[in-house]
Short mmCIF file of C-alpha atoms in Angstrom, two decimals:
data_model
loop_
_atom_site.label_atom_id
_atom_site.label_comp_id
_atom_site.label_asym_id
_atom_site.label_seq_id
_atom_site.Cartn_x
_atom_site.Cartn_y
_atom_site.Cartn_z
CA MET A 1 0.00 0.00 0.00
CA PRO A 2 2.76 2.52 0.84
CA VAL A 3 4.34 1.75 -2.54
CA ILE A 4 1.07 2.56 -4.37
CA LYS A 5 0.73 5.87 -2.48
CA LYS A 6 4.27 6.86 -3.36
CA THR A 7 3.66 5.99 -7.02
CA ILE A 8 0.45 8.06 -7.14
CA LYS A 9 2.15 10.99 -5.39
CA ARG A 10 5.09 10.88 -7.82
CA SER A 11 2.70 10.78 -10.81
CA LEU A 12 0.81 13.78 -9.52
CA LEU A 13 4.03 15.75 -9.09
CA VAL A 14 5.17 14.89 -12.62
CA THR A 15 1.77 15.83 -14.04
CA SER A 16 1.74 19.15 -12.17
CA ALA A 17 5.25 19.98 -13.35
CA THR A 18 4.31 19.13 -16.94
CA LEU A 19 1.20 21.31 -16.85
CA LEU A 20 3.16 24.17 -15.33
CA SER A 21 5.80 23.88 -18.02
CA LEU A 22 3.16 23.87 -20.76
CA SER A 23 1.40 26.90 -19.30
CA LEU A 24 4.64 28.87 -19.13
CA THR A 25 5.51 27.90 -22.68
CA ALA A 26 2.06 28.71 -24.02
CA ALA A 27 1.68 32.06 -22.24
CA PRO A 28 3.72 34.14 -24.70
CA VAL A 29 1.77 32.66 -27.61
CA LEU A 30 -1.61 33.35 -26.05
CA ALA A 31 -0.58 36.89 -25.15
CA ALA A 32 1.33 37.67 -28.33
CA ASP A 33 -1.16 40.32 -29.42
CA GLU A 34 -1.45 41.93 -25.99
CA PRO A 35 0.76 44.77 -24.70
CA SER A 36 3.64 43.46 -22.66
CA PRO A 37 3.55 44.37 -18.97
CA SER A 38 7.28 45.03 -18.99
CA PRO A 39 9.36 47.73 -20.76
CA THR A 40 11.07 44.98 -22.78
CA PRO A 41 8.40 43.28 -24.93
CA SER A 42 11.01 41.33 -26.87
CA THR A 43 14.69 40.67 -26.40
CA THR A 44 15.64 39.93 -30.00
CA PRO A 45 14.69 41.66 -33.25
CA PRO A 46 12.79 39.67 -35.88
CA ALA A 47 14.68 38.19 -38.78
CA ASP A 48 12.30 39.61 -41.41
CA MET A 49 12.43 43.35 -40.79
CA SER A 50 11.57 45.88 -43.50
CA THR A 51 14.20 46.94 -46.03
CA VAL A 52 12.71 50.36 -46.80
CA GLY A 53 15.66 52.70 -47.26
CA GLY A 54 18.14 49.93 -48.00
CA ALA A 55 18.73 46.19 -47.56
CA ARG A 56 21.17 46.64 -44.68
CA LEU A 57 18.55 48.46 -42.63
CA GLY A 58 16.54 45.24 -42.54
CA LEU A 59 19.35 43.27 -40.96
CA PRO A 60 19.49 42.72 -37.20
CA GLY A 61 22.34 44.23 -35.24
CA THR A 62 24.51 47.27 -35.87
CA GLN A 63 25.02 48.44 -39.44
CA ALA A 64 27.92 50.81 -40.13
CA ASP A 65 30.60 51.20 -42.76
CA LEU A 66 33.46 53.13 -41.16
CA GLY A 67 36.02 54.70 -43.42
CA SER A 68 39.57 55.76 -42.72
CA GLY A 69 39.81 57.96 -39.67
CA ALA A 70 36.19 57.38 -38.61
CA PRO A 71 35.67 57.11 -34.86
CA VAL A 72 34.32 53.85 -33.48
CA LEU A 73 30.71 53.75 -32.41
CA PRO A 74 30.09 54.31 -28.68
CA LYS A 75 30.30 50.96 -26.92
CA ASP A 76 27.89 51.62 -24.06
CA VAL A 77 24.75 52.33 -26.10
CA THR A 78 22.17 49.82 -24.88
CA ALA A 79 19.10 50.87 -26.88
CA ARG A 80 17.22 48.05 -28.59
CA SER A 81 16.99 50.20 -31.71
CA TRP A 82 18.64 53.41 -32.91
CA ILE A 83 19.50 55.31 -36.07
CA VAL A 84 21.72 58.28 -36.94
CA THR A 85 21.02 60.16 -40.17
CA ASP A 86 22.27 63.20 -42.02
CA ALA A 87 19.22 65.46 -42.11
CA GLU A 88 20.36 67.25 -45.27
CA SER A 89 21.30 64.34 -47.51
CA GLY A 90 18.99 61.75 -45.97
CA ALA A 91 21.93 59.36 -45.63
CA VAL A 92 21.79 56.84 -42.80
CA LEU A 93 25.22 57.05 -41.17
CA ALA A 94 24.69 54.08 -38.88
CA ALA A 95 21.81 52.08 -37.44
CA HIS A 96 20.97 49.30 -35.03
CA ASN A 97 17.81 47.29 -35.69
CA ALA A 98 16.41 50.34 -37.49
CA HIS A 99 13.17 48.64 -38.58
CA TRP A 100 12.42 46.78 -35.35
CA ARG A 101 8.71 47.40 -34.69
CA LEU A 102 8.48 48.55 -31.07
CA PRO A 103 6.01 50.57 -28.97
CA PRO A 104 6.78 54.24 -29.71
CA ALA A 105 5.37 56.04 -26.63
CA SER A 106 4.91 59.81 -27.07
CA THR A 107 7.37 60.05 -29.95
CA LEU A 108 4.29 59.06 -31.99
CA LYS A 109 3.04 62.57 -31.25
CA MET A 110 5.43 63.74 -34.00
CA LEU A 111 3.20 61.94 -36.51
CA PHE A 112 0.12 63.35 -34.78
CA ALA A 113 1.47 66.89 -35.07
CA ASP A 114 2.70 66.47 -38.64
CA THR A 115 -0.76 65.21 -39.61
CA LEU A 116 -2.94 67.80 -37.82
CA LEU A 117 -0.85 70.98 -37.67
CA PRO A 118 -1.93 72.19 -41.14
CA LYS A 119 -5.62 71.74 -40.33
CA PHE A 120 -6.19 74.49 -37.75
CA PRO A 121 -4.89 78.08 -37.58
CA ARG A 122 -3.06 78.74 -34.34
CA THR A 123 -5.46 81.57 -33.43
CA GLU A 124 -8.57 79.37 -33.58
CA ARG A 125 -10.29 79.06 -30.22
CA HIS A 126 -11.99 75.96 -28.84
CA LYS A 127 -14.13 75.49 -25.74
CA VAL A 128 -13.40 72.09 -24.23
CA ALA A 129 -16.35 69.73 -23.80
CA VAL A 130 -16.47 66.84 -21.34
CA THR A 131 -16.42 64.39 -24.25
CA ASP A 132 -13.17 65.91 -25.54
CA LEU A 133 -11.33 64.51 -22.52
CA ALA A 134 -12.96 61.08 -22.54
CA ASP A 135 -10.94 57.86 -22.73
CA ILE A 136 -7.57 59.36 -21.81
CA GLY A 137 -5.37 56.50 -20.64
CA GLU A 138 -4.73 56.06 -16.93
CA GLY A 139 -1.43 57.59 -15.85
CA SER A 140 -1.18 59.73 -19.00
CA SER A 141 0.99 62.82 -19.03
CA LEU A 142 -1.27 65.89 -18.89
CA VAL A 143 -0.80 69.63 -19.38
CA GLY A 144 -3.83 70.46 -17.25
CA ILE A 145 -6.69 71.22 -19.63
CA LYS A 146 -10.06 71.83 -17.96
CA GLU A 147 -13.51 71.25 -19.38
CA ASP A 148 -15.61 74.31 -20.23
CA GLU A 149 -12.42 76.38 -20.60
CA THR A 150 -11.44 77.94 -23.92
CA TYR A 151 -7.98 77.48 -25.43
CA THR A 152 -6.35 78.59 -28.65
CA VAL A 153 -4.89 76.01 -30.99
CA HIS A 154 -1.52 77.58 -30.17
CA ASP A 155 -2.08 76.78 -26.49
CA LEU A 156 -2.98 73.20 -27.30
CA TRP A 157 0.12 72.60 -29.40
CA LEU A 158 2.32 73.99 -26.63
CA GLY A 159 0.66 71.43 -24.36
CA VAL A 160 1.40 68.64 -26.84
CA PHE A 161 5.04 69.48 -27.48
CA LEU A 162 6.22 70.79 -24.11
CA ARG A 163 4.28 68.67 -21.62
CA SER A 164 3.45 65.78 -23.96
CA GLY A 165 -0.12 66.33 -22.81
CA ASN A 166 -2.47 63.55 -23.82
CA ASP A 167 -5.32 65.83 -22.81
CA ALA A 168 -4.20 68.35 -25.44
CA VAL A 169 -3.94 65.54 -28.01
CA HIS A 170 -7.50 64.41 -27.29
CA VAL A 171 -8.89 67.94 -27.57
CA LEU A 172 -7.21 68.47 -30.94
CA SER A 173 -8.42 65.03 -32.02
CA ALA A 174 -11.97 66.04 -31.07
CA MET A 175 -11.61 69.13 -33.23
CA ASN A 176 -10.51 66.83 -36.05
CA GLY A 177 -13.65 64.71 -35.87
CA GLY A 178 -12.65 62.40 -33.03
CA VAL A 179 -9.96 59.92 -32.06
CA ALA A 180 -10.99 57.30 -34.63
CA GLN A 181 -10.80 59.82 -37.49
CA THR A 182 -7.48 61.15 -36.26
CA VAL A 183 -6.00 57.65 -36.04
CA LYS A 184 -7.18 57.02 -39.59
CA ASP A 185 -5.59 60.28 -40.80
CA MET A 186 -2.34 59.51 -39.01
CA GLN A 187 -2.13 56.03 -40.50
CA ALA A 188 -2.76 57.38 -43.98
CA HIS A 189 -0.02 59.97 -43.51
CA ALA A 190 2.40 57.35 -42.17
CA ASP A 191 1.71 55.19 -45.22
CA ASP A 192 2.39 58.13 -47.53
CA LEU A 193 5.69 58.80 -45.74
CA GLN A 194 6.57 55.13 -46.34
CA ALA A 195 6.68 54.59 -42.59
CA LEU A 196 5.50 51.03 -43.08
CA ASP A 197 6.58 49.75 -39.66
CA THR A 198 3.98 51.97 -38.01
CA HIS A 199 0.55 50.87 -36.87
CA VAL A 200 -1.43 53.64 -35.19
CA VAL A 201 -4.01 52.78 -32.53
CA SER A 202 -4.02 55.89 -30.33
CA PRO A 203 -3.10 59.43 -31.40
CA ASP A 204 -1.08 60.14 -28.25
CA GLY A 205 1.27 57.13 -28.24
CA TYR A 206 -0.31 55.62 -25.13
CA ASP A 207 0.32 51.88 -24.84
CA GLN A 208 -2.31 50.08 -26.89
CA LYS A 209 -2.63 46.60 -28.33
CA GLY A 210 -0.76 46.43 -31.63
CA GLN A 211 0.57 50.00 -31.60
CA VAL A 212 4.13 50.00 -32.96
CA SER A 213 6.62 52.05 -34.91
CA SER A 214 10.39 51.94 -35.49
CA ALA A 215 13.45 54.13 -35.18
CA TYR A 216 13.43 54.52 -38.96
CA ASP A 217 9.78 55.58 -39.07
CA LEU A 218 10.08 57.99 -36.15
CA THR A 219 12.94 59.66 -38.00
CA LEU A 220 10.72 60.00 -41.07
CA PHE A 221 8.05 61.67 -38.91
CA ALA A 222 10.56 64.13 -37.52
CA ARG A 223 11.92 64.77 -40.98
CA SER A 224 8.49 65.56 -42.37
CA GLY A 225 7.41 67.61 -39.38
CA LEU A 226 10.51 69.77 -39.42
CA GLN A 227 9.47 71.07 -42.80
CA LYS A 228 6.67 72.96 -41.06
CA LYS A 229 7.46 76.30 -39.43
CA ASP A 230 5.05 75.78 -36.53
CA PHE A 231 6.41 72.28 -35.89
CA ARG A 232 9.96 73.65 -35.71
CA GLU A 233 8.89 76.39 -33.33
CA TYR A 234 6.91 74.17 -30.97
CA CYS A 235 9.41 71.32 -30.76
CA SER A 236 12.22 73.76 -29.94
CA THR A 237 10.35 75.86 -27.37
CA VAL A 238 11.97 75.48 -23.96
CA ARG A 239 9.26 77.01 -21.77
CA ALA A 240 6.01 78.91 -22.18
CA LYS A 241 2.91 80.14 -20.35
CA PHE A 242 -0.22 77.99 -20.39
CA PRO A 243 -3.74 79.21 -19.50
CA GLY A 244 -4.97 78.10 -16.11
CA GLU A 245 -8.50 77.65 -14.77
CA THR A 246 -10.97 80.54 -14.68
CA LYS A 247 -11.78 81.53 -11.11
CA LYS A 248 -14.46 83.76 -9.62
CA ASP A 249 -13.90 85.87 -6.49
CA LYS A 250 -16.45 86.74 -3.79
CA LYS A 251 -17.62 89.74 -5.77
CA GLY A 252 -18.33 87.61 -8.81
CA LYS A 253 -15.36 88.91 -10.81
CA THR A 254 -13.63 86.30 -12.92
CA SER A 255 -9.92 85.98 -13.61
CA ARG A 256 -7.70 83.48 -15.35
CA GLU A 257 -4.01 83.26 -14.63
CA SER A 258 -1.38 81.30 -16.52
CA PHE A 259 1.24 78.88 -15.30
CA GLU A 260 4.61 77.99 -16.75
CA ILE A 261 5.28 74.75 -18.56
CA GLN A 262 8.70 73.45 -19.56
CA ASN A 263 9.74 71.10 -22.31
CA THR A 264 10.32 67.53 -21.15
CA ASN A 265 13.14 67.05 -23.71
CA ARG A 266 16.17 66.99 -21.39
CA LEU A 267 18.66 67.61 -24.19
CA LEU A 268 16.84 70.90 -24.71
CA THR A 269 16.41 71.93 -21.08
CA GLY A 270 19.14 70.07 -19.24
CA ASP A 271 18.71 68.23 -15.94
CA SER A 272 20.59 67.40 -12.75
CA ASP A 273 22.73 64.76 -14.45
CA ILE A 274 22.74 65.95 -18.07
CA SER A 275 23.61 69.22 -19.78
CA THR A 276 21.79 70.94 -22.60
CA TYR A 277 23.14 69.47 -25.82
CA GLN A 278 25.06 71.95 -27.96
CA GLY A 279 23.05 72.69 -31.11
CA ILE A 280 19.90 70.80 -30.09
CA ALA A 281 16.69 71.94 -31.79
CA GLY A 282 14.00 69.40 -30.70
CA VAL A 283 12.27 67.01 -31.45
CA LYS A 284 10.24 64.70 -29.09
CA ASN A 285 10.64 62.27 -26.21
CA GLY A 286 8.40 59.60 -24.73
CA ASN A 287 8.16 57.00 -21.99
CA THR A 288 5.58 54.28 -21.27
CA THR A 289 5.60 50.87 -19.60
CA ASN A 290 5.70 48.95 -22.88
CA ALA A 291 7.95 51.30 -24.82
CA GLY A 292 10.45 52.19 -22.15
CA ALA A 293 12.14 55.50 -22.98
CA THR A 294 12.14 56.76 -26.58
CA PHE A 295 13.58 59.89 -28.14
CA THR A 296 14.09 61.57 -31.51
CA GLY A 297 16.33 64.63 -31.67
CA VAL A 298 17.76 67.01 -34.24
CA ALA A 299 20.92 69.03 -33.75
CA GLU A 300 23.30 71.24 -35.74
CA ARG A 301 27.03 71.84 -35.44
CA ASN A 302 29.26 73.69 -37.87
CA GLY A 303 26.70 73.52 -40.65
CA LYS A 304 26.07 69.78 -40.24
CA VAL A 305 22.56 68.75 -39.19
CA LEU A 306 21.83 65.29 -37.80
CA LEU A 307 18.73 63.38 -36.73
CA VAL A 308 18.94 60.63 -34.11
CA THR A 309 16.32 58.24 -32.78
CA VAL A 310 16.84 56.00 -29.76
CA MET A 311 14.31 53.40 -28.57
CA ASN A 312 14.21 51.57 -25.24
CA PRO A 313 17.69 51.53 -23.67
CA GLU A 314 18.24 48.36 -21.67
CA LYS A 315 20.09 50.38 -19.05
CA HIS A 316 17.26 51.88 -16.98
CA GLU A 317 19.13 54.82 -15.48
CA HIS A 318 17.85 58.36 -15.11
CA ASN A 319 17.92 60.19 -18.48
CA GLU A 320 19.64 57.22 -20.11
CA VAL A 321 17.81 57.71 -23.43
CA TYR A 322 19.16 61.27 -23.68
CA LYS A 323 22.68 60.24 -22.73
CA GLU A 324 22.74 57.57 -25.42
CA ALA A 325 21.25 59.97 -27.98
CA ALA A 326 23.95 62.53 -27.12
CA GLN A 327 26.68 59.91 -27.56
CA LEU A 328 25.33 58.95 -30.97
CA LEU A 329 25.06 62.59 -32.04
CA ASP A 330 28.64 63.22 -30.91
CA TRP A 331 29.75 60.24 -32.95
CA GLY A 332 27.73 61.37 -35.96
CA PHE A 333 29.22 64.86 -36.04
CA LYS A 334 32.74 63.39 -35.94
CA ALA A 335 32.05 60.58 -38.39
CA ALA A 336 29.67 62.19 -40.91
CA ASP A 337 32.28 62.68 -43.64
CA LYS A 338 34.19 59.49 -42.88
CA VAL A 339 31.55 56.81 -43.30
CA THR A 340 29.75 55.23 -46.22
CA PRO A 341 25.96 55.43 -45.75
CA VAL A 342 24.22 52.16 -45.01
CA GLY A 343 20.83 53.38 -46.25
CA GLU A 344 18.70 56.44 -46.84
CA LEU A 345 15.57 58.22 -45.67
CA VAL A 346 13.03 57.73 -48.44
CA PRO A 347 10.78 60.52 -49.76
CA PRO A 348 7.00 60.39 -49.39
CA ARG A 349 5.08 58.38 -51.94
CA SER A 350 3.18 61.50 -52.96
CA ALA A 351 6.41 63.35 -53.76
CA ASP A 352 7.39 63.76 -57.37
CA THR A 353 11.15 63.27 -57.62
CA SER A 354 11.23 62.85 -61.39
CA THR A 355 12.50 66.40 -61.92
CA GLN A 356 15.26 65.89 -59.37
CA ALA A 357 17.23 63.23 -61.19
CA GLY A 358 20.91 63.96 -60.98
CA SER A 359 20.37 67.24 -59.14
CA THR A 360 22.99 68.10 -56.56
CA PRO A 361 23.21 71.22 -54.41
CA SER A 362 25.90 73.65 -55.43
CA GLY A 363 29.17 72.71 -53.85
CA GLY A 364 27.67 69.65 -52.14
CA PRO A 365 28.13 65.97 -52.85
CA SER A 366 25.37 63.63 -53.87
CA SER A 367 24.13 61.32 -51.12
CA GLY A 368 25.13 58.35 -53.20
CA THR A 369 22.17 56.33 -51.91
CA GLY A 370 19.70 56.93 -54.71
CA GLY A 371 16.27 58.50 -54.68
CA GLY A 372 17.48 62.09 -54.90
CA SER A 373 15.75 63.00 -51.63
CA THR A 374 16.95 64.71 -48.52
CA ALA A 375 15.59 65.45 -45.08
CA PRO A 376 14.34 68.79 -43.82
CA VAL A 377 16.53 70.70 -41.46
CA ALA A 378 16.28 72.39 -38.12
CA ALA A 379 19.46 73.91 -36.80
CA SER A 380 20.49 75.76 -33.67
CA ALA A 381 23.39 77.03 -31.65
CA GLY A 382 24.04 76.37 -27.99
CA ALA A 383 23.97 79.25 -25.50
CA LYS A 384 23.25 80.15 -21.88
CA ASP A 385 19.95 81.41 -20.55
CA GLY A 386 20.82 84.55 -18.64
CA SER A 387 17.88 84.18 -16.29
CA SER A 388 18.65 80.69 -15.06
CA GLY A 389 22.19 79.88 -16.13
CA VAL A 390 20.87 76.79 -17.92
CA GLY A 391 22.15 76.34 -21.47
CA ILE A 392 19.38 76.43 -24.08
CA ALA A 393 19.40 76.50 -27.84
CA LEU A 394 18.93 79.91 -29.45
CA ALA A 395 18.00 81.37 -32.81
CA VAL A 396 19.20 79.69 -35.96
CA ALA A 397 21.25 81.56 -38.52
CA GLY A 398 20.16 79.35 -41.37
CA GLY A 399 20.14 75.88 -42.84
CA LEU A 400 19.11 73.64 -45.68
CA LEU A 401 15.49 72.61 -45.83
CA VAL A 402 13.63 70.20 -48.00
CA LEU A 403 10.16 71.47 -48.81
CA LEU A 404 7.06 69.76 -50.00
CA ALA A 405 5.74 72.30 -52.49
CA GLY A 406 2.67 71.03 -54.30
CA SER A 407 3.72 67.61 -55.56
CA ALA A 408 7.39 68.46 -56.01
CA PHE A 409 9.95 67.22 -53.51
CA LEU A 410 12.47 70.04 -53.64
CA VAL A 411 16.03 69.08 -52.92
CA ASN A 412 18.51 70.97 -50.73
CA ARG A 413 16.91 74.35 -51.18
CA ARG A 414 18.53 77.10 -49.15
CA TRP A 415 16.05 78.29 -46.50
CA PRO A 416 16.87 80.60 -43.59
CA LEU A 417 15.28 79.70 -40.28
CA PRO A 418 15.69 82.76 -38.04
CA ASP A 419 12.67 81.87 -35.92
CA LEU A 420 13.38 78.19 -35.35
CA MET A 421 14.34 78.68 -31.73
CA ARG A 422 13.73 81.54 -29.33
CA ARG A 423 14.87 82.20 -25.81
CA ARG A 424 12.06 81.12 -23.47
CA ARG A 425 12.45 82.67 -20.03
#
């Protein structure tokens, strides 16, 4: 009898262990379409990534072709995906899993802004309804919009860019016909930009089932957005005043004061453990549970303008995404003329490049990557804010800008940008 009991007990233990093993193995499959509860939804890039912009950009791992005298890439960059591009030529200087489809966080707001900015004049006023603020994700970043208060479109965009306010995004989406319509518009614009890694589910970048983008696509969004004057101004604004709540005193007199908001881009504002990056001119940062930290930035030094995107550093230290972005920008400025591009930023599908064949800016080399397209430019110079002693980027002397004019994709047209960045006290 004791032998039978031991046998039954052993069988039950084996069965339990087998079921536990099967449940652990099956869990990732059953939850494959659900948002991951951790900031690292996957540890390895897929083998079949997109090749938009060049075959090497679809390969896993780091892609770089260093020439003579080129500095080595920084060794302590831990981001799951990153890309460094020349904003003027569109050349990809180096990349790491550039087309890995990952949660984008609030960097997706670049696509939101690029899609909706042309639709509303900045002076238009909108009174916020209760329904405008419905369905904002729990724990969202907010600028502090109140129902029944009136805001200008200019106010709302400051809330989007500086505070990454999901409340401002939802109000602008309501003005655009609602969240569903805005998501549809954003997806259509992403498709036109050939940002084919991107699937839009929410306009604010909040973690949602199936919402993904890539370092390559986020760079395309920044590139397109920087062609717009308002986009350049908002993404480079360090601080601004935002309308507060209307209050009524005992005598029935109403008043409405403003409060200061500051940009959450730490390369633009600096922080306790990181300095303002010399030449930084935007663009957008983000951070969610699924996405980890994400960042796309544009900077100028000595006439060279670079775009960098960094997604989900494995090292979870304070401001790590900015530190890694700064390292990659430093490398890019030193290596720009000493590397062979490993790909290119493609033009929008709606752009007509037929008239640009063989065209090269005066005194400038061809990108050598085909397509005849280049990225728009935002450039700045580093300086000190006299009121706080914190270094901030100031007005731009000029730069090269690619414009979408009608259906023509104009290449390397000289375009001064004196109002790109202003001192914000």
